[in-house]
C-alpha atoms as a printed R data frame, in Angstrom:
    type eleno elety resid chain resno       x       y       z
1   ATOM     1    CA   MET     A     1  11.967  -0.280 -76.936
2   ATOM     2    CA   SER     A     2  10.368   1.825 -79.723
3   ATOM     3    CA   ASP     A     3  12.086   2.786 -82.974
4   ATOM     4    CA   ALA     A     4  12.409   6.357 -81.701
5   ATOM     5    CA   GLY     A     5  14.083   5.005 -78.601
6   ATOM     6    CA   ASN     A     6  16.504   2.936 -80.716
7   ATOM     7    CA   SER     A     7  17.496   5.969 -82.763
8   ATOM     8    CA   LEU     A     8  18.121   7.967 -79.612
9   ATOM     9    CA   CYS     A     9  20.333   5.228 -78.191
10  ATOM    10    CA   SER     A    10  22.970   5.907 -80.839
11  ATOM    11    CA   GLN     A    11  23.239   9.637 -79.979
12  ATOM    12    CA   PRO     A    12  26.244  10.553 -77.774
13  ATOM    13    CA   LEU     A    13  25.503  12.128 -74.399
14  ATOM    14    CA   CYS     A    14  28.576  13.429 -72.508
15  ATOM    15    CA   GLY     A    15  30.719  10.671 -73.955
16  ATOM    16    CA   LYS     A    16  28.065   7.969 -73.477
17  ATOM    17    CA   THR     A    17  25.165   6.783 -75.549
18  ATOM    18    CA   LEU     A    18  21.642   7.246 -74.218
19  ATOM    19    CA   PHE     A    19  21.458   3.452 -73.959
20  ATOM    20    CA   GLU     A    20  24.420   3.400 -71.549
21  ATOM    21    CA   VAL     A    21  22.820   6.157 -69.488
22  ATOM    22    CA   GLU     A    22  19.586   4.204 -69.294
23  ATOM    23    CA   VAL     A    23  21.443   1.048 -68.179
24  ATOM    24    CA   ALA     A    24  23.177   3.023 -65.429
25  ATOM    25    CA   SER     A    25  19.820   4.512 -64.380
26  ATOM    26    CA   SER     A    26  18.218   1.086 -64.295
27  ATOM    27    CA   ASN     A    27  21.023  -0.244 -62.073
28  ATOM    28    CA   GLN     A    28  20.534   2.659 -59.671
29  ATOM    29    CA   PHE     A    29  16.804   2.036 -59.819
30  ATOM    30    CA   LEU     A    30  17.201  -1.672 -58.938
31  ATOM    31    CA   TYR     A    31  19.585  -0.800 -56.097
32  ATOM    32    CA   PHE     A    32  17.001   1.675 -54.768
33  ATOM    33    CA   LEU     A    33  14.360  -1.047 -54.862
34  ATOM    34    CA   PHE     A    34  16.618  -3.547 -53.087
35  ATOM    35    CA   VAL     A    35  17.485  -1.119 -50.263
36  ATOM    36    CA   SER     A    36  13.839  -0.055 -49.925
37  ATOM    37    CA   LEU     A    37  12.655  -3.671 -49.709
38  ATOM    38    CA   GLN     A    38  15.211  -4.456 -47.008
39  ATOM    39    CA   LEU     A    39  14.111  -1.429 -45.006
40  ATOM    40    CA   ILE     A    40  10.415  -2.229 -45.418
41  ATOM    41    CA   PHE     A    41  10.761  -5.880 -44.408
42  ATOM    42    CA   PHE     A    42  12.866  -4.854 -41.392
43  ATOM    43    CA   LEU     A    43  10.209  -2.393 -40.293
44  ATOM    44    CA   LEU     A    44   7.411  -4.917 -40.618
45  ATOM    45    CA   GLN     A    45   9.255  -7.731 -38.835
46  ATOM    46    CA   LYS     A    46   9.835  -5.449 -35.851
47  ATOM    47    CA   GLY     A    47   6.129  -4.621 -35.583
48  ATOM    48    CA   LEU     A    48   5.181  -6.546 -32.453
49  ATOM    49    CA   TYR     A    49   2.251  -4.456 -31.330
50  ATOM    50    CA   ASN     A    50  -0.700  -2.818 -33.084
51  ATOM    51    CA   LEU     A    51   0.504   0.747 -32.674
52  ATOM    52    CA   LYS     A    52   4.061  -0.062 -33.758
53  ATOM    53    CA   ILE     A    53   2.825  -1.895 -36.836
54  ATOM    54    CA   GLN     A    54   0.494   0.987 -37.732
55  ATOM    55    CA   LYS     A    55   3.404   3.430 -37.416
56  ATOM    56    CA   ARG     A    56   5.490   1.269 -39.741
57  ATOM    57    CA   ILE     A    57   2.602   1.073 -42.204
58  ATOM    58    CA   ALA     A    58   2.474   4.877 -42.225
59  ATOM    59    CA   VAL     A    59   6.222   4.971 -43.000
60  ATOM    60    CA   LEU     A    60   5.744   2.297 -45.667
61  ATOM    61    CA   SER     A    61   2.946   4.318 -47.295
62  ATOM    62    CA   ILE     A    62   5.234   7.340 -47.528
63  ATOM    63    CA   LEU     A    63   8.021   5.256 -49.125
64  ATOM    64    CA   LEU     A    64   5.614   3.743 -51.656
65  ATOM    65    CA   LEU     A    65   4.205   7.178 -52.430
66  ATOM    66    CA   ILE     A    66   7.729   8.399 -53.234
67  ATOM    67    CA   ALA     A    67   8.309   5.322 -55.429
68  ATOM    68    CA   LYS     A    68   5.064   5.898 -57.370
69  ATOM    69    CA   VAL     A    69   5.788   9.586 -57.878
70  ATOM    70    CA   PHE     A    70   9.187   8.532 -59.227
71  ATOM    71    CA   ALA     A    71   7.464   6.063 -61.577
72  ATOM    72    CA   TRP     A    72   5.148   8.831 -62.787
73  ATOM    73    CA   TYR     A    73   8.174  11.071 -63.328
74  ATOM    74    CA   LEU     A    74   9.792   8.360 -65.465
75  ATOM    75    CA   THR     A    75   6.739   7.500 -67.569
76  ATOM    76    CA   GLY     A    76   4.435  10.515 -67.546
77  ATOM    77    CA   SER     A    77   1.542   8.056 -67.133
78  ATOM    78    CA   VAL     A    78  -1.664   9.581 -65.784
79  ATOM    79    CA   ALA     A    79  -2.678   6.141 -64.535
80  ATOM    80    CA   ILE     A    80   0.445   5.940 -62.368
81  ATOM    81    CA   LEU     A    81  -0.192   9.501 -61.180
82  ATOM    82    CA   THR     A    82  -3.675   8.354 -60.174
83  ATOM    83    CA   ASP     A    83  -2.125   5.440 -58.291
84  ATOM    84    CA   ALA     A    84   0.209   7.875 -56.552
85  ATOM    85    CA   PHE     A    85  -2.808   9.937 -55.568
86  ATOM    86    CA   GLU     A    86  -4.322   6.854 -53.979
87  ATOM    87    CA   SER     A    87  -1.071   6.415 -52.058
88  ATOM    88    CA   ILE     A    88  -1.587   9.895 -50.632
89  ATOM    89    CA   VAL     A    89  -4.878   8.548 -49.259
90  ATOM    90    CA   ASN     A    90  -2.903   5.620 -47.798
91  ATOM    91    CA   VAL     A    91  -0.536   8.022 -46.040
92  ATOM    92    CA   ILE     A    92  -3.412  10.039 -44.569
93  ATOM    93    CA   ALA     A    93  -5.233   6.861 -43.538
94  ATOM    94    CA   GLY     A    94  -2.052   5.448 -41.986
95  ATOM    95    CA   LEU     A    95  -1.544   8.576 -39.882
96  ATOM    96    CA   ILE     A    96  -5.192   8.482 -38.790
97  ATOM    97    CA   GLY     A    97  -4.744   4.805 -37.909
98  ATOM    98    CA   VAL     A    98  -1.673   5.588 -35.780
99  ATOM    99    CA   TYR     A    99  -3.578   8.215 -33.826
100 ATOM   100    CA   SER     A   100  -6.658   6.013 -33.379
101 ATOM   101    CA   LEU     A   101  -4.569   3.118 -32.037
102 ATOM   102    CA   TYR     A   102  -2.773   5.525 -29.704
103 ATOM   103    CA   VAL     A   103  -6.131   6.695 -28.361
104 ATOM   104    CA   SER     A   104  -7.668   3.200 -28.170
105 ATOM   105    CA   ALA     A   105  -4.624   1.909 -26.235
106 ATOM   106    CA   LYS     A   106  -5.272   4.377 -23.416
107 ATOM   107    CA   PRO     A   107  -6.543   2.762 -20.201
108 ATOM   108    CA   ARG     A   108 -10.133   3.302 -19.149
109 ATOM   109    CA   ASP     A   109 -10.829   6.369 -17.045
110 ATOM   110    CA   GLN     A   110 -13.715   8.047 -15.272
111 ATOM   111    CA   ASP     A   111 -15.013   9.599 -18.496
112 ATOM   112    CA   HIS     A   112 -14.551   6.382 -20.523
113 ATOM   113    CA   PRO     A   113 -15.371   3.428 -18.224
114 ATOM   114    CA   TYR     A   114 -15.335   0.999 -21.169
115 ATOM   115    CA   GLY     A   115 -12.037   2.301 -22.505
116 ATOM   116    CA   HIS     A   116 -11.239   4.160 -25.723
117 ATOM   117    CA   GLY     A   117 -11.537   1.265 -28.169
118 ATOM   118    CA   LYS     A   118 -14.235   2.888 -30.294
119 ATOM   119    CA   ALA     A   119 -11.627   5.312 -31.628
120 ATOM   120    CA   GLU     A   120 -10.656   2.455 -33.979
121 ATOM   121    CA   PHE     A   121 -14.173   2.393 -35.452
122 ATOM   122    CA   ILE     A   122 -13.978   6.125 -36.190
123 ATOM   123    CA   SER     A   123 -10.577   5.631 -37.828
124 ATOM   124    CA   ALA     A   124 -11.923   2.774 -39.945
125 ATOM   125    CA   ALA     A   125 -14.923   4.899 -40.981
126 ATOM   126    CA   VAL     A   126 -12.650   7.721 -42.171
127 ATOM   127    CA   GLU     A   127 -10.425   5.233 -43.982
128 ATOM   128    CA   GLY     A   128 -13.384   3.577 -45.706
129 ATOM   129    CA   ALA     A   129 -14.671   6.973 -46.830
130 ATOM   130    CA   LEU     A   130 -11.232   7.927 -48.158
131 ATOM   131    CA   ILE     A   131 -11.015   4.670 -50.118
132 ATOM   132    CA   ALA     A   132 -14.421   5.288 -51.715
133 ATOM   133    CA   ILE     A   133 -13.541   8.906 -52.554
134 ATOM   134    CA   ALA     A   134 -10.252   7.766 -54.116
135 ATOM   135    CA   GLY     A   135 -12.247   5.323 -56.271
136 ATOM   136    CA   PHE     A   136 -14.494   8.105 -57.601
137 ATOM   137    CA   ILE     A   137 -11.508  10.354 -58.302
138 ATOM   138    CA   ILE     A   138  -9.821   7.527 -60.213
139 ATOM   139    CA   ILE     A   139 -12.956   7.178 -62.380
140 ATOM   140    CA   TYR     A   140 -12.861  10.915 -63.074
141 ATOM   141    CA   GLU     A   141  -9.164  10.818 -64.005
142 ATOM   142    CA   ALA     A   142  -9.658   7.737 -66.190
143 ATOM   143    CA   ILE     A   143 -12.517   9.346 -68.114
144 ATOM   144    CA   ASN     A   144 -10.485  12.541 -68.485
145 ATOM   145    CA   ASN     A   145  -7.590  10.459 -69.826
146 ATOM   146    CA   LEU     A   146  -9.919   8.895 -72.404
147 ATOM   147    CA   ILE     A   147 -10.964  12.345 -73.613
148 ATOM   148    CA   HIS     A   148  -7.482  13.840 -73.452
149 ATOM   149    CA   PRO     A   149  -4.938  11.024 -73.933
150 ATOM   150    CA   HIS     A   150  -1.344  11.599 -72.822
151 ATOM   151    CA   ALA     A   151   1.865  10.259 -74.310
152 ATOM   152    CA   ILE     A   152   3.615   7.644 -72.144
153 ATOM   153    CA   LYS     A   153   7.354   6.919 -72.093
154 ATOM   154    CA   LYS     A   154   9.699   4.381 -70.488
155 ATOM   155    CA   LEU     A   155   6.876   1.963 -69.828
156 ATOM   156    CA   ASP     A   156   9.220  -0.905 -68.985
157 ATOM   157    CA   TYR     A   157  10.667   0.904 -65.933
158 ATOM   158    CA   GLY     A   158   7.242   2.107 -64.879
159 ATOM   159    CA   ILE     A   159   5.768  -1.380 -65.091
160 ATOM   160    CA   ILE     A   160   8.523  -2.908 -62.948
161 ATOM   161    CA   LEU     A   161   8.256  -0.222 -60.293
162 ATOM   162    CA   VAL     A   162   4.456  -0.344 -60.162
163 ATOM   163    CA   ILE     A   163   4.410  -4.148 -59.818
164 ATOM   164    CA   VAL     A   164   7.012  -4.072 -57.025
165 ATOM   165    CA   THR     A   165   5.073  -1.447 -55.060
166 ATOM   166    CA   GLY     A   166   1.889  -3.479 -55.514
167 ATOM   167    CA   LEU     A   167   3.458  -6.657 -54.151
168 ATOM   168    CA   ILE     A   168   4.915  -4.777 -51.161
169 ATOM   169    CA   ASN     A   169   1.468  -3.337 -50.461
170 ATOM   170    CA   TYR     A   170  -0.081  -6.801 -50.526
171 ATOM   171    CA   PHE     A   171   2.525  -8.226 -48.139
172 ATOM   172    CA   ALA     A   172   2.121  -5.307 -45.731
173 ATOM   173    CA   GLY     A   173  -1.670  -5.667 -45.903
174 ATOM   174    CA   ALA     A   174  -1.443  -9.366 -45.059
175 ATOM   175    CA   VAL     A   175   0.683  -8.533 -41.987
176 ATOM   176    CA   CYS     A   176  -1.883  -5.927 -40.879
177 ATOM   177    CA   ILE     A   177  -4.882  -8.237 -41.351
178 ATOM   178    CA   LYS     A   178  -3.219 -11.178 -39.581
179 ATOM   179    CA   THR     A   179  -2.147  -9.041 -36.613
180 ATOM   180    CA   GLY     A   180  -5.486  -7.217 -36.532
181 ATOM   181    CA   LYS     A   181  -7.476 -10.464 -36.385
182 ATOM   182    CA   LYS     A   182  -5.167 -11.848 -33.714
183 ATOM   183    CA   ASN     A   183  -5.535  -8.717 -31.565
184 ATOM   184    CA   ASN     A   184  -9.163  -7.878 -32.512
185 ATOM   185    CA   SER     A   185  -8.064  -4.546 -34.005
186 ATOM   186    CA   LEU     A   186 -10.466  -3.182 -36.623
187 ATOM   187    CA   ALA     A   187  -8.067  -0.315 -37.377
188 ATOM   188    CA   LEU     A   188  -5.299  -2.729 -38.411
189 ATOM   189    CA   ILE     A   189  -7.707  -4.953 -40.356
190 ATOM   190    CA   SER     A   190  -9.114  -1.982 -42.286
191 ATOM   191    CA   SER     A   191  -5.578  -0.704 -42.966
192 ATOM   192    CA   GLY     A   192  -4.624  -4.154 -44.264
193 ATOM   193    CA   LYS     A   193  -7.666  -4.327 -46.533
194 ATOM   194    CA   HIS     A   194  -6.890  -0.819 -47.738
195 ATOM   195    CA   LEU     A   195  -3.318  -1.799 -48.641
196 ATOM   196    CA   GLN     A   196  -4.427  -4.979 -50.399
197 ATOM   197    CA   THR     A   197  -7.092  -3.037 -52.301
198 ATOM   198    CA   ASP     A   198  -4.339  -0.677 -53.397
199 ATOM   199    CA   THR     A   199  -2.438  -3.747 -54.612
200 ATOM   200    CA   TRP     A   200  -5.228  -4.758 -56.987
201 ATOM   201    CA   SER     A   201  -5.568  -1.241 -58.354
202 ATOM   202    CA   THR     A   202  -1.791  -0.980 -58.768
203 ATOM   203    CA   LEU     A   203  -1.525  -4.345 -60.539
204 ATOM   204    CA   GLY     A   204  -4.525  -3.402 -62.687
205 ATOM   205    CA   ILE     A   205  -2.689  -0.293 -63.770
206 ATOM   206    CA   ALA     A   206   0.378  -2.453 -64.484
207 ATOM   207    CA   VAL     A   207  -1.776  -4.701 -66.692
208 ATOM   208    CA   GLY     A   208  -3.007  -1.627 -68.537
209 ATOM   209    CA   LEU     A   209   0.538  -0.411 -69.052
210 ATOM   210    CA   ILE     A   210   1.623  -3.831 -70.340
211 ATOM   211    CA   LEU     A   211  -1.268  -3.878 -72.808
212 ATOM   212    CA   ILE     A   212  -0.348  -0.392 -73.963
213 ATOM   213    CA   LEU     A   213   3.269  -1.494 -74.394
214 ATOM   214    CA   ILE     A   214   2.171  -4.474 -76.508
215 ATOM   215    CA   THR     A   215  -0.716  -2.993 -78.505
216 ATOM   216    CA   GLY     A   216  -0.105   0.748 -78.432
217 ATOM   217    CA   LEU     A   217  -3.789   1.276 -77.457
218 ATOM   218    CA   VAL     A   218  -3.558   4.033 -74.854
219 ATOM   219    CA   TRP     A   219  -7.269   3.965 -74.007
220 ATOM   220    CA   LEU     A   220  -6.940   0.474 -72.459
221 ATOM   221    CA   ASP     A   221  -5.276   2.067 -69.440
222 ATOM   222    CA   SER     A   222  -8.398   4.088 -68.634
223 ATOM   223    CA   VAL     A   223 -10.757   1.157 -69.142
224 ATOM   224    CA   VAL     A   224  -8.836  -1.009 -66.659
225 ATOM   225    CA   ALA     A   225  -8.658   1.887 -64.187
226 ATOM   226    CA   ILE     A   226 -12.437   2.419 -64.312
227 ATOM   227    CA   GLY     A   227 -13.129  -1.275 -63.681
228 ATOM   228    CA   LEU     A   228 -10.776  -1.425 -60.720
229 ATOM   229    CA   SER     A   229 -12.065   1.830 -59.261
230 ATOM   230    CA   LEU     A   230 -15.508   0.219 -58.920
231 ATOM   231    CA   PHE     A   231 -13.883  -2.559 -56.874
232 ATOM   232    CA   ILE     A   232 -12.117   0.064 -54.746
233 ATOM   233    CA   ILE     A   233 -15.400   1.875 -54.067
234 ATOM   234    CA   PHE     A   234 -17.047  -1.395 -53.011
235 ATOM   235    CA   THR     A   235 -14.171  -2.175 -50.619
236 ATOM   236    CA   GLY     A   236 -14.437   1.300 -49.106
237 ATOM   237    CA   TYR     A   237 -18.175   0.768 -48.617
238 ATOM   238    CA   LYS     A   238 -17.587  -2.540 -46.784
239 ATOM   239    CA   ILE     A   239 -15.024  -0.981 -44.418
240 ATOM   240    CA   LEU     A   240 -17.315   1.981 -43.791
241 ATOM   241    CA   ARG     A   241 -20.258  -0.352 -43.179
242 ATOM   242    CA   SER     A   242 -18.381  -2.479 -40.623
243 ATOM   243    CA   SER     A   243 -17.107   0.573 -38.755
244 ATOM   244    CA   ILE     A   244 -20.573   2.091 -38.501
245 ATOM   245    CA   ALA     A   245 -21.850  -1.264 -37.241
246 ATOM   246    CA   GLY     A   246 -19.201  -1.125 -34.497
247 ATOM   247    CA   ILE     A   247 -20.065   2.438 -33.546
248 ATOM   248    CA   MET     A   248 -23.755   1.477 -33.345
249 ATOM   249    CA   ASP     A   249 -22.939  -1.668 -31.282
250 ATOM   250    CA   GLU     A   250 -24.416  -3.939 -33.938
251 ATOM   251    CA   ALA     A   251 -24.323  -7.600 -32.932
252 ATOM   252    CA   ASP     A   252 -21.378  -9.527 -34.346
253 ATOM   253    CA   ALA     A   253 -23.205 -12.577 -35.707
254 ATOM   254    CA   GLU     A   254 -20.033 -14.541 -36.485
255 ATOM   255    CA   LEU     A   255 -18.563 -13.988 -33.019
256 ATOM   256    CA   LEU     A   256 -21.894 -14.766 -31.340
257 ATOM   257    CA   GLU     A   257 -22.260 -18.002 -33.313
258 ATOM   258    CA   LYS     A   258 -18.791 -19.172 -32.242
259 ATOM   259    CA   MET     A   259 -19.510 -18.230 -28.645
260 ATOM   260    CA   VAL     A   260 -22.792 -20.179 -28.592
261 ATOM   261    CA   ALA     A   261 -21.151 -23.268 -30.109
262 ATOM   262    CA   MET     A   262 -18.360 -23.129 -27.526
263 ATOM   263    CA   LEU     A   263 -20.797 -22.793 -24.597
264 ATOM   264    CA   ASN     A   264 -22.951 -25.673 -25.859
265 ATOM   265    CA   ALA     A   265 -19.913 -27.912 -26.282
266 ATOM   266    CA   ASN     A   266 -18.684 -27.255 -22.713
267 ATOM   267    CA   ARG     A   267 -22.030 -27.003 -20.932
268 ATOM   268    CA   ARG     A   268 -22.099 -28.099 -17.277
269 ATOM   269    CA   GLN     A   269 -25.075 -29.580 -15.383
270 ATOM   270    CA   ASN     A   270 -25.240 -26.599 -13.039
271 ATOM   271    CA   TRP     A   271 -25.617 -24.277 -16.036
272 ATOM   272    CA   ILE     A   272 -29.368 -24.792 -16.233
273 ATOM   273    CA   ASP     A   273 -29.967 -21.839 -18.474
274 ATOM   274    CA   LEU     A   274 -28.082 -19.030 -20.199
275 ATOM   275    CA   HIS     A   275 -29.861 -15.995 -21.576
276 ATOM   276    CA   ASN     A   276 -29.594 -12.252 -22.242
277 ATOM   277    CA   LEU     A   277 -26.120 -12.761 -23.701
278 ATOM   278    CA   ARG     A   278 -24.737  -9.613 -25.319
279 ATOM   279    CA   ILE     A   279 -21.387  -8.984 -26.991
280 ATOM   280    CA   ILE     A   280 -19.943  -5.543 -27.692
281 ATOM   281    CA   LYS     A   281 -16.552  -4.891 -29.268
282 ATOM   282    CA   TYR     A   282 -14.524  -1.835 -28.290
283 ATOM   283    CA   GLY     A   283 -11.465  -1.928 -30.502
284 ATOM   284    CA   GLY     A   284  -9.381  -4.889 -29.341
285 ATOM   285    CA   THR     A   285 -11.556  -5.531 -26.264
286 ATOM   286    CA   ILE     A   286 -14.672  -7.715 -26.222
287 ATOM   287    CA   HIS     A   287 -17.276  -6.968 -23.565
288 ATOM   288    CA   LEU     A   288 -19.599  -9.863 -22.839
289 ATOM   289    CA   ASP     A   289 -22.426 -10.021 -20.321
290 ATOM   290    CA   CYS     A   290 -25.121 -12.632 -19.719
291 ATOM   291    CA   HIS     A   291 -27.473 -14.187 -17.151
292 ATOM   292    CA   LEU     A   292 -26.603 -17.667 -15.912
293 ATOM   293    CA   THR     A   293 -29.283 -19.758 -14.205
294 ATOM   294    CA   VAL     A   294 -27.922 -22.128 -11.554
295 ATOM   295    CA   PRO     A   295 -29.644 -24.318  -8.898
296 ATOM   296    CA   TRP     A   296 -31.331 -21.976  -6.427
297 ATOM   297    CA   TYR     A   297 -29.892 -23.757  -3.408
298 ATOM   298    CA   LEU     A   298 -26.247 -22.987  -4.266
299 ATOM   299    CA   ASN     A   299 -24.670 -20.503  -1.882
300 ATOM   300    CA   VAL     A   300 -22.914 -17.371  -3.127
301 ATOM   301    CA   HIS     A   301 -19.506 -19.052  -3.144
302 ATOM   302    CA   GLU     A   302 -20.760 -22.072  -5.098
303 ATOM   303    CA   ALA     A   303 -22.643 -19.914  -7.616
304 ATOM   304    CA   HIS     A   304 -19.530 -17.818  -8.121
305 ATOM   305    CA   LYS     A   305 -17.560 -20.967  -8.942
306 ATOM   306    CA   GLU     A   306 -19.939 -21.593 -11.852
307 ATOM   307    CA   ILE     A   307 -19.453 -18.016 -13.024
308 ATOM   308    CA   ASP     A   308 -15.681 -18.473 -12.799
309 ATOM   309    CA   ALA     A   309 -16.001 -21.618 -14.926
310 ATOM   310    CA   VAL     A   310 -17.822 -19.656 -17.651
311 ATOM   311    CA   SER     A   311 -15.227 -16.882 -17.447
312 ATOM   312    CA   GLU     A   312 -12.310 -19.316 -17.674
313 ATOM   313    CA   LEU     A   313 -13.862 -21.075 -20.661
314 ATOM   314    CA   VAL     A   314 -14.340 -17.811 -22.556
315 ATOM   315    CA   LYS     A   315 -10.885 -16.437 -21.726
316 ATOM   316    CA   ASN     A   316  -9.187 -19.696 -22.697
317 ATOM   317    CA   GLU     A   317 -10.756 -19.279 -26.122
318 ATOM   318    CA   TYR     A   318 -10.437 -15.518 -26.627
319 ATOM   319    CA   GLY     A   319  -7.634 -14.482 -24.268
320 ATOM   320    CA   GLU     A   320  -7.452 -11.644 -21.795
321 ATOM   321    CA   SER     A   321  -9.026  -9.212 -24.264
322 ATOM   322    CA   VAL     A   322 -12.467 -10.332 -23.002
323 ATOM   323    CA   GLU     A   323 -14.279  -8.561 -20.185
324 ATOM   324    CA   LEU     A   324 -16.999 -10.825 -18.811
325 ATOM   325    CA   PHE     A   325 -19.910  -9.816 -16.581
326 ATOM   326    CA   VAL     A   326 -22.193 -12.664 -15.506
327 ATOM   327    CA   HIS     A   327 -25.337 -12.232 -13.438
328 ATOM   328    CA   SER     A   328 -26.452 -15.394 -11.640
329 ATOM   329    CA   ASP     A   329 -30.135 -16.341 -11.357
330 ATOM   330    CA   GLY     A   330 -31.629 -19.053  -9.214
331 ATOM   331    CA   CYS     A   331 -33.755 -21.655 -11.013
332 ATOM   332    CA   LEU     A   332 -37.559 -21.660 -10.727
333 ATOM   333    CA   ASP     A   333 -40.084 -24.489 -10.766
334 ATOM   334    CA   PHE     A   334 -40.493 -24.471 -14.550
335 ATOM   335    CA   SER     A   335 -36.709 -24.897 -14.921
336 ATOM   336    CA   CYS     A   336 -36.945 -28.517 -13.711
337 ATOM   337    CA   LYS     A   337 -38.308 -29.743 -17.044
338 ATOM   338    CA   ILE     A   338 -35.240 -28.457 -18.946
339 ATOM   339    CA   CYS     A   339 -32.653 -29.167 -16.207
340 ATOM   340    CA   THR     A   340 -30.237 -32.030 -16.944
341 ATOM   341    CA   LYS     A   341 -28.831 -32.184 -13.407
342 ATOM   342    CA   THR     A   342 -29.090 -35.832 -12.316
343 ATOM   343    CA   ASP     A   343 -28.465 -35.419  -8.587
344 ATOM   344    CA   CYS     A   344 -30.754 -32.486  -7.796
345 ATOM   345    CA   PRO     A   345 -32.059 -32.923  -4.203
346 ATOM   346    CA   VAL     A   346 -35.023 -30.563  -4.622
347 ATOM   347    CA   ARG     A   347 -36.373 -31.485  -8.061
348 ATOM   348    CA   LYS     A   348 -40.120 -30.856  -8.350
349 ATOM   349    CA   HIS     A   349 -40.698 -31.995 -11.943
350 ATOM   350    CA   ALA     A   350 -39.142 -34.705 -14.071
351 ATOM   351    CA   PHE     A   351 -36.708 -33.739 -16.815
352 ATOM   352    CA   GLU     A   352 -38.439 -33.635 -20.214
353 ATOM   353    CA   LYS     A   353 -36.259 -31.892 -22.790
354 ATOM   354    CA   LYS     A   354 -32.876 -30.222 -23.058
355 ATOM   355    CA   ILE     A   355 -32.974 -26.817 -24.725
356 ATOM   356    CA   GLU     A   356 -29.999 -26.252 -27.001
357 ATOM   357    CA   TRP     A   357 -28.730 -22.688 -26.895
358 ATOM   358    CA   THR     A   358 -28.935 -20.880 -30.204
359 ATOM   359    CA   MET     A   359 -28.079 -17.387 -31.404
360 ATOM   360    CA   GLU     A   360 -31.754 -16.474 -31.110
361 ATOM   361    CA   ASN     A   361 -32.740 -17.889 -27.718
362 ATOM   362    CA   ILE     A   362 -29.485 -17.120 -25.899
363 ATOM   363    CA   SER     A   363 -29.932 -13.412 -26.641
364 ATOM   364    CA   SER     A   364 -33.469 -13.318 -25.242
365 ATOM   365    CA   ASN     A   365 -33.978 -11.501 -21.937
366 ATOM   366    CA   HIS     A   366 -36.141 -14.306 -20.547
367 ATOM   367    CA   LYS     A   367 -35.383 -17.561 -18.799
368 ATOM   368    CA   HIS     A   368 -35.940 -20.530 -21.060
369 ATOM   369    CA   SER     A   369 -38.817 -22.923 -20.527
370 ATOM   370    CA   LEU     A   370 -40.781 -25.468 -22.540
371 ATOM   371    CA   PRO     A   371 -43.722 -24.167 -24.568
372 ATOM   372    CA   VAL     A   372 -47.098 -24.448 -22.930
373 ATOM   373    CA   ALA     A   373 -48.082 -27.261 -25.308
374 ATOM   374    CA   GLU     A   374 -45.247 -29.404 -23.916
375 ATOM   375    CA   ASN     A   375 -46.092 -28.750 -20.214
């Protein structure tokens, strides 16, 4: 505590010294933190579904906003006020996320035959934009604080409160990201990244406050805030970029690569060829369609068994969130040279070479065959 603070501690205040009042306030403050943590952890542990978790994140954002405003009230720090402003963005984003998950959870209808899952992409786009805007506003506030520095008080309380809110944000973000990846929910993933981004900015502000407490150099707070705001803007750009990719049905290269590897590893002899494979994500639902080439002499029932085998393989890997549409093609003469079926009764050409499915050739809208030079 500063010398001015020490001199104030000896002054009586309603029968008590200022030091005794501060101790009592700190005890109340720690009790508030303990009760808040218990409530927050209870809310998160009860979040079994995407919408419920998003609702609890919205409540959490409001609680953390109140805590940060209280920290600003204690310290008068513009940096903490900036962090509280970012929490306002979290609250708005959380409410948008709740609504988007409510919409995306609606069953498909006549107007939306593929469901309402793309509402999550719109939510993520708004959230990414809000994150980026918050980053620019933080830069503005930090520069303004450099030009017009403000006195800061009770840094020790402010530092403790800021660090606690940052750690809670990180924990909540981890829950969101884990659940979002499990349920293929971009809205939850983007909310989790948003919360964890807020953690880094909050801890960065705490570092600035600690440095100010040690060195007395107030301008360090603004320098740290500017550096972290650039990171925040970059995170907002990445979320915005991924959401736009979803809205535009951009191919998910990572998902496609895993799908191709799985199909190659479990390939059956009757799966002569697989092509025109397309994957589209609508919120938590994956729509997959492809063309499967099977021996031309299979009847409808037998061909459908092969389609069922593909469907079962995919759903065993990705769960019931996958909608699979497979069109069966009969093989042609040129298919013999790439067909590995050993007991084919109508083979016209000897087997020459197996074509491994790749991300490039499995997406092509043409049946595979050997190049002319190899015929």
